[in-house]
Tab-separated table of C-alpha atoms and ligand atoms in Angstrom:
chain	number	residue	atom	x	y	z
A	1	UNK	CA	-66.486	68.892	-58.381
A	2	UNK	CA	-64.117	65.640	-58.633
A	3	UNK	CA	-63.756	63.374	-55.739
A	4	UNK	CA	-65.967	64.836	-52.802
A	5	UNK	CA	-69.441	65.909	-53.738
A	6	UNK	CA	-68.553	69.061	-51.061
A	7	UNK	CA	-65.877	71.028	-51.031
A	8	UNK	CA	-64.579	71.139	-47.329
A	9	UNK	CA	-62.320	73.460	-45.912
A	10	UNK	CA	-59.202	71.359	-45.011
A	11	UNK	CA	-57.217	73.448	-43.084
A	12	UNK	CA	-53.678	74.024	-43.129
A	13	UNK	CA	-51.934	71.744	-46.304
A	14	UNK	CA	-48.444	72.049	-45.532
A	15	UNK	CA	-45.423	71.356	-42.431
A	16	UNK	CA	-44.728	74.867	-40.955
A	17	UNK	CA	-44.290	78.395	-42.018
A	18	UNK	CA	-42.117	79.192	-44.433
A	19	UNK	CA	-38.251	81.210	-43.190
A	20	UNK	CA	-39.128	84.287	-45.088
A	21	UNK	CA	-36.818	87.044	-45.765
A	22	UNK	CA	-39.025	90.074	-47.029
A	23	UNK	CA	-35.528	92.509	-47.392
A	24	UNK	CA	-38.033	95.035	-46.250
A	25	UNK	CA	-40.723	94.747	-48.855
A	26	UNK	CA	-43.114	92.985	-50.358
A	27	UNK	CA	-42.603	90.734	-53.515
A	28	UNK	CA	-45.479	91.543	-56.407
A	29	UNK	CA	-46.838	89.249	-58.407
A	30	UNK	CA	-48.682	90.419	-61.320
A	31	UNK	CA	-51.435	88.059	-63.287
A	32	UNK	CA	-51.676	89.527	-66.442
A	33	UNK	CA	-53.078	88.802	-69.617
A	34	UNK	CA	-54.948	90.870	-72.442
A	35	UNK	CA	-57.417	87.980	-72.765
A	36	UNK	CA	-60.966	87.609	-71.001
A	37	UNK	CA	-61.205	84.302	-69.214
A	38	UNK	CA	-57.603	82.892	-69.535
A	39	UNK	CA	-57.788	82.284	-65.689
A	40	UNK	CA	-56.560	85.298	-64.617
A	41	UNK	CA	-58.564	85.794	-61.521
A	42	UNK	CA	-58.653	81.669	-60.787
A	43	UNK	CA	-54.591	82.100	-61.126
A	44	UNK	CA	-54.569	84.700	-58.711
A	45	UNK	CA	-56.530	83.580	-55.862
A	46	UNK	CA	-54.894	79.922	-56.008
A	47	UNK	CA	-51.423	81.760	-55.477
A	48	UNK	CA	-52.777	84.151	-53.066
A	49	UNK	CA	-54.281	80.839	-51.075
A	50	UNK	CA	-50.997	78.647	-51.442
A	51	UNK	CA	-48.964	81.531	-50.106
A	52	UNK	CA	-50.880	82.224	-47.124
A	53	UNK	CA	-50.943	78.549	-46.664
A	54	UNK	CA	-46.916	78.702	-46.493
A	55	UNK	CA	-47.085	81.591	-43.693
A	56	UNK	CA	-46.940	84.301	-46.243
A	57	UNK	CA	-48.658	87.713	-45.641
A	58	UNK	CA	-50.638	88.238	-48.295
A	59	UNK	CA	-52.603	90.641	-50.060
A	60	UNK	CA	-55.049	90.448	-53.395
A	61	UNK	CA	-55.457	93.413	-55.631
A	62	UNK	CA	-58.392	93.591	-57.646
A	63	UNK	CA	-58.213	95.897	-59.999
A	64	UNK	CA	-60.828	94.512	-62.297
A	65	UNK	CA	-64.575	96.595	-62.642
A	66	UNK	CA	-65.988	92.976	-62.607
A	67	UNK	CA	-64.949	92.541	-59.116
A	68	UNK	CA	-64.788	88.542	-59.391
A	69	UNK	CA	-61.709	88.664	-57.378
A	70	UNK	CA	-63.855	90.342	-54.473
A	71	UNK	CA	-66.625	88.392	-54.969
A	72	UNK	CA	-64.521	85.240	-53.984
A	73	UNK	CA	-62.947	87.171	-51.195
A	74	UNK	CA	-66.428	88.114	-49.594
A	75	UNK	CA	-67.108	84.200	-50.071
A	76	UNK	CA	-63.853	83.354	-48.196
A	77	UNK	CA	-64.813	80.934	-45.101
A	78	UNK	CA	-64.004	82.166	-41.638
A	79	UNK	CA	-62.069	79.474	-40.845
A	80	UNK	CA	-60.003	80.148	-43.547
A	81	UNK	CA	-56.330	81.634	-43.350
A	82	UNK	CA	-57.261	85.245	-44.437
A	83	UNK	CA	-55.906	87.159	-46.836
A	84	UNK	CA	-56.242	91.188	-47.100
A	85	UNK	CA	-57.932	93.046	-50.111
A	86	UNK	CA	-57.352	96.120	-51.930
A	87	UNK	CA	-59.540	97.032	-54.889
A	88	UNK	CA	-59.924	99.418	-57.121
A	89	UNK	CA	-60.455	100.182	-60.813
A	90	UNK	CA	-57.417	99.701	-63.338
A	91	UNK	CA	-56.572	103.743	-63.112
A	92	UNK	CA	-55.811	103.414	-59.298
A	93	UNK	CA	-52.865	101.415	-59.729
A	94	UNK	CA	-50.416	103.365	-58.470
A	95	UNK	CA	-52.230	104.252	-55.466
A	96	UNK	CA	-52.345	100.269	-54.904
A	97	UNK	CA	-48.459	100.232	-54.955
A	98	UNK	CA	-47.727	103.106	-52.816
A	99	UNK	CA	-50.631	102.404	-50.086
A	100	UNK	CA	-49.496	98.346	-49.977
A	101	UNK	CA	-45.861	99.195	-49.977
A	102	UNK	CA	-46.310	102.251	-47.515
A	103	UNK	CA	-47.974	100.165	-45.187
A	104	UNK	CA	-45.534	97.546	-45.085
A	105	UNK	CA	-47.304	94.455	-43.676
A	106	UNK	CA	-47.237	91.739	-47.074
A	107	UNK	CA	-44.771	90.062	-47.777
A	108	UNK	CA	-46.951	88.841	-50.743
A	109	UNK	CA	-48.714	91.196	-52.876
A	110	UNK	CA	-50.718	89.442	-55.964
A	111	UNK	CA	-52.499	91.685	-58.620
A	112	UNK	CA	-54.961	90.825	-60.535
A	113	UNK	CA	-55.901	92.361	-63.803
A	114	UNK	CA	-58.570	92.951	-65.817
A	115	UNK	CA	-58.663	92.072	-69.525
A	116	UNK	CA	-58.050	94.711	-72.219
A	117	UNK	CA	-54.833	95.860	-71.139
A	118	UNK	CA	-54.157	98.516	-73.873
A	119	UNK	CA	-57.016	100.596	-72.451
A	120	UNK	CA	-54.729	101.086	-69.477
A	121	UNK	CA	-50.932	101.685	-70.980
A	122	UNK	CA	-49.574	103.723	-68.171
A	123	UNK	CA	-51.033	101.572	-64.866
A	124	UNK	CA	-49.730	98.915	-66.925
A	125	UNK	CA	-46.461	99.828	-67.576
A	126	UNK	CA	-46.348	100.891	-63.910
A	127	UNK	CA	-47.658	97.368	-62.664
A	128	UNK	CA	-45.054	95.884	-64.879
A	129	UNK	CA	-42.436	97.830	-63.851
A	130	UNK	CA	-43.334	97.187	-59.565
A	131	UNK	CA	-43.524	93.393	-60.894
A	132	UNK	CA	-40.975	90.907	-59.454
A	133	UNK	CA	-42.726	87.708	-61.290
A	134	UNK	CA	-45.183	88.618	-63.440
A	135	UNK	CA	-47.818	85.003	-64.977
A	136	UNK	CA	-49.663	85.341	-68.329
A	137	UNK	CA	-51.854	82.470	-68.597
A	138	UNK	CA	-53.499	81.679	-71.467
A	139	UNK	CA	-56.179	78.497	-72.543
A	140	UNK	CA	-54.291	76.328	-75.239
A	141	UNK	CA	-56.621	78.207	-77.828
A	142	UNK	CA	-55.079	80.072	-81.100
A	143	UNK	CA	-56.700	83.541	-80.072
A	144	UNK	CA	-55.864	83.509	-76.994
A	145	UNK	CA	-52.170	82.269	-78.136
A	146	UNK	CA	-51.948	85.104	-80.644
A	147	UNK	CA	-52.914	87.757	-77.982
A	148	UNK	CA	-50.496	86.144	-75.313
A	149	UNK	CA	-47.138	86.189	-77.984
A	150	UNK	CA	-47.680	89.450	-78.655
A	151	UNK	CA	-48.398	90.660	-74.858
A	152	UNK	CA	-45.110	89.052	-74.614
A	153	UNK	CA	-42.956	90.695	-76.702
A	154	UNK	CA	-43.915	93.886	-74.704
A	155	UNK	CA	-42.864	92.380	-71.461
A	156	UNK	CA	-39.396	91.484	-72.889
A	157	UNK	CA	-39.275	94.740	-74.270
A	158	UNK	CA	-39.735	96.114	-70.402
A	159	UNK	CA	-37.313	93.875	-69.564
A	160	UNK	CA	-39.864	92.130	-66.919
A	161	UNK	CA	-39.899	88.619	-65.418
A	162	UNK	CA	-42.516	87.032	-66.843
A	163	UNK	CA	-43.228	83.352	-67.694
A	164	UNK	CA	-46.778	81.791	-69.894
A	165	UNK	CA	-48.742	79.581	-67.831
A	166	UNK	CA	-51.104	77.398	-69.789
A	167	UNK	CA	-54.739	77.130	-68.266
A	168	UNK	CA	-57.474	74.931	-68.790
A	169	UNK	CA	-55.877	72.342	-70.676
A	170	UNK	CA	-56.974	69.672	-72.483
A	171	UNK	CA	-53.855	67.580	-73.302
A	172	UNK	CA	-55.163	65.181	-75.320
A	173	UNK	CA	-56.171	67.482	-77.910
A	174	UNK	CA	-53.623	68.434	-81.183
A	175	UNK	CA	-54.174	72.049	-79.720
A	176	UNK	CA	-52.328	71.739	-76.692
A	177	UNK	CA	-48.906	70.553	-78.442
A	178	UNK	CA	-49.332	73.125	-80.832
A	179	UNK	CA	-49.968	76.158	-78.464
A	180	UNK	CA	-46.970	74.173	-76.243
A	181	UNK	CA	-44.600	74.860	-78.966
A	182	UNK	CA	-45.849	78.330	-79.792
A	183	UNK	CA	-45.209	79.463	-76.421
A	184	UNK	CA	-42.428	77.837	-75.855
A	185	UNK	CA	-40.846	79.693	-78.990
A	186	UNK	CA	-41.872	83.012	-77.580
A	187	UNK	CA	-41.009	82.845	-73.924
A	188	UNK	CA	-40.189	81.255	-70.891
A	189	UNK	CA	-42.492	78.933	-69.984
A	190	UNK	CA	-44.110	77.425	-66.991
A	191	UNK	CA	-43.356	73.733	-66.936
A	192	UNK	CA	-46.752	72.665	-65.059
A	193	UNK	CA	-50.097	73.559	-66.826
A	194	UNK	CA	-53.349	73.595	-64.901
A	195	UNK	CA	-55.861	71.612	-66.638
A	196	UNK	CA	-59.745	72.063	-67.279
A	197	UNK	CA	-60.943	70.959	-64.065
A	198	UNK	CA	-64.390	70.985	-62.016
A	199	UNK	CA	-62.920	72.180	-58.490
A	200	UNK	CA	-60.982	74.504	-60.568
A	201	UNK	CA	-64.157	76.269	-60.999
A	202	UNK	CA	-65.684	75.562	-57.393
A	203	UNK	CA	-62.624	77.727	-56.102
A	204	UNK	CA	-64.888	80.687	-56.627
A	205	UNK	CA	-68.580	79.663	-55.419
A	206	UNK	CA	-66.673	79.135	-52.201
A	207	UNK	CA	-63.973	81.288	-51.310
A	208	UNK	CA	-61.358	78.865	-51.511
A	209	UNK	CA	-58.278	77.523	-53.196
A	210	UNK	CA	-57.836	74.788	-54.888
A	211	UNK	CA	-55.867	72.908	-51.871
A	212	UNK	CA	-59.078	73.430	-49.343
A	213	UNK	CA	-60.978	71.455	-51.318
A	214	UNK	CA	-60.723	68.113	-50.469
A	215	UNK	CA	-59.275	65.464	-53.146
A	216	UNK	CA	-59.223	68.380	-54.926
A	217	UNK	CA	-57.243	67.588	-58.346
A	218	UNK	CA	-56.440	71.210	-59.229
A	219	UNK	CA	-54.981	71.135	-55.818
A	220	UNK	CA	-52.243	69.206	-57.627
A	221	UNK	CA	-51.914	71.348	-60.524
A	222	UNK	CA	-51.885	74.969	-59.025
A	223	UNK	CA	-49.497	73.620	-55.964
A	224	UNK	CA	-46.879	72.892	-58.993
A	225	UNK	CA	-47.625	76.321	-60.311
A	226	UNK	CA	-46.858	78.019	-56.918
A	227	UNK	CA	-43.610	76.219	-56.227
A	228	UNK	CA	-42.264	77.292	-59.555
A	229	UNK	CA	-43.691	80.597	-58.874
A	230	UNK	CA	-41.597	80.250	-55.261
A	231	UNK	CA	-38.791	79.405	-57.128
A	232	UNK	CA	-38.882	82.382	-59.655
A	233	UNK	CA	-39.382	84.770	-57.103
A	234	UNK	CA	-37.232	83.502	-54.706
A	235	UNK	CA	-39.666	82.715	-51.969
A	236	UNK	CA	-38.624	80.836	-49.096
A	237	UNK	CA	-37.378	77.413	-48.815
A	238	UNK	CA	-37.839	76.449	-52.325
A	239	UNK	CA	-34.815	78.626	-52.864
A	240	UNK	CA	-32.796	77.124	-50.153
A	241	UNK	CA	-33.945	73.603	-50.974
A	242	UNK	CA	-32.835	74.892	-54.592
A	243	UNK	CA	-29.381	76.490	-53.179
A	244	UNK	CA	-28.555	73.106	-50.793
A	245	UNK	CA	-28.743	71.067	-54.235
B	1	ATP	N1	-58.384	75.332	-64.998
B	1	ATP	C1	-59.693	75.585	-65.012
B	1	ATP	N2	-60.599	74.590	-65.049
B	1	ATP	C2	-61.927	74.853	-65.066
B	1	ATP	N3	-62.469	76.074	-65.070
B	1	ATP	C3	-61.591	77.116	-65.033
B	1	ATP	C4	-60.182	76.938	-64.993
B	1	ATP	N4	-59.592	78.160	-64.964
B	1	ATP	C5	-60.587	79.051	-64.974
B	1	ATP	N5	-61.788	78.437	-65.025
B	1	ATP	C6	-63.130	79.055	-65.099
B	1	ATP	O1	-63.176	79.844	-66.290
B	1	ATP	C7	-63.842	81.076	-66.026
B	1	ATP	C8	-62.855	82.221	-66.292
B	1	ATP	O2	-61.783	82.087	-65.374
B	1	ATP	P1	-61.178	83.358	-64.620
B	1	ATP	O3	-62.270	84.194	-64.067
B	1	ATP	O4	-60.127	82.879	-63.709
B	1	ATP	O5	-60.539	84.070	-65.900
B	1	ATP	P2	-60.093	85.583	-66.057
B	1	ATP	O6	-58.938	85.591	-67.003
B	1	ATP	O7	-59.862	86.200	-64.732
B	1	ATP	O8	-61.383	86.224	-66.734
B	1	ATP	P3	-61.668	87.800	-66.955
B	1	ATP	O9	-60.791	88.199	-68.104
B	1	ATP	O10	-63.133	87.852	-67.286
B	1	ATP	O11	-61.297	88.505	-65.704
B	1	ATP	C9	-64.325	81.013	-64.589
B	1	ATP	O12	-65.639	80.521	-64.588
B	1	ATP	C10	-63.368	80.007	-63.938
B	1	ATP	O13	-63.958	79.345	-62.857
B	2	MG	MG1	-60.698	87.932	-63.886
């Protein structure tokens, strides 16, 4: 890990608790990507941690059979803001929607997906469809590039909200212009990458985010990630700061 040896729980990382106006429901947010290690699970539990952090509700949904979602939950300190979990395998996804909206208590729900997406069309198409944000990261390599564009052009065709985020980048390499400009071409993208980081990684041996690390770099990265994420989803004060502008 960069800076501290140890990651330490630091507590809360921001003023005070967000003004949120749920409009009687929670707001999804679906990480989704047909590739295997794009970061969809380290995505997902950095969001899930900012969010509490800004007095959000929150609750994970892992809905992967590899359970590495739950795994970091389980790992999650006590001193820790908590966060609820509902799991289940990809075919329960509807269940996930109407139990979580039924009972009524998030005002954040993030979903976490396993890869392989075209085993599952119709929980996908459903997840899609309950999405109000949905984040398709992707590393800055061609596969994964070629499997993201395409997953893409299926989420425009749905007519979802749905930005790239690049993971695990290397921005000194030719790759990471190239994939830039690919991505760019084929859909909205998320201005603020998350690079290839240590404490990135350390997130899950300890049940943490990125921001209870201390001098934590991909504290940095993933805190840029969820205030865009605020912003498209129209969380909180990032949309008044936005408005008052
Ligand atoms: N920005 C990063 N820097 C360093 N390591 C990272 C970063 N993002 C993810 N990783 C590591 O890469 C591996 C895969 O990440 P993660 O589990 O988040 O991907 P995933 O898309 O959920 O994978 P899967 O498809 O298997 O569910 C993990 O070991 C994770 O810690
Ligand atoms: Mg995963």
């Amino acid at each position: 890990m960069s800076g501290s040896g140890e990651p330490v729980f630091k507590g809360k990382v921001r003023g005070g608790p967000l003004p949120v106006e749920t409009h009687g429901g929670a707001k999804w947010l679906l990480v989704a990507s047909g590739k295997g290690g794009s970061g969809k699970t380290s995505t997902s539990l950095n969001m899930a941690v900012y969010a509490v952090h800004d007095g959000l509700r929150v609750v994970v949904v892992d809905l992967d059979r590899q359970a590495t979602l739950t795994r970091w939950y389980q790992r999650r300190p006590d001193e820790a803001p908590s966060v609820a979990l509902w799991a289940g395998p990809m075919a329960d996804a509807s269940k996930a929607v109407i139990e979580i909206d039924a009972l009524d208590t998030a005002d954040l729900v993030v979903v976490d997906t396993p890869p392989g997406l075209d085993d599952h069309p119709e929980a996908t198409r459903l997840l899609v469809g309950r999405a109000d944000f949905i984040l398709v990261p992707t590393t800055q390599g061609t596969a994964d590039i070629d499997s993201v564009v395409e997953w893409m052009k299926f989420l425009r065709r749905e007519k979802a909200h749905a930005s790239f985020l690049m993971n695990k980048v290397q921005r000194s390499h030719i790759r990471y212009r190239n994939a830039k400009l690919r991505l760019n071409r084929a859909g909205p993208l998320c201005p603020v990458d998350v690079r290839l980081l240590d404490d990135i990684e350390a997130t899950h041996d300890h049940g943490v985010g990125a921001c209870e690390i201390r001098r934590s770099r991909g504290a940095e990265d993933f805190g840029a990630v969820w205030e865009y994420v605020k912003q498209q989803m129209l969380i909180g004060s990032a949309v008044a700061e936005g408005a008052a502008a």
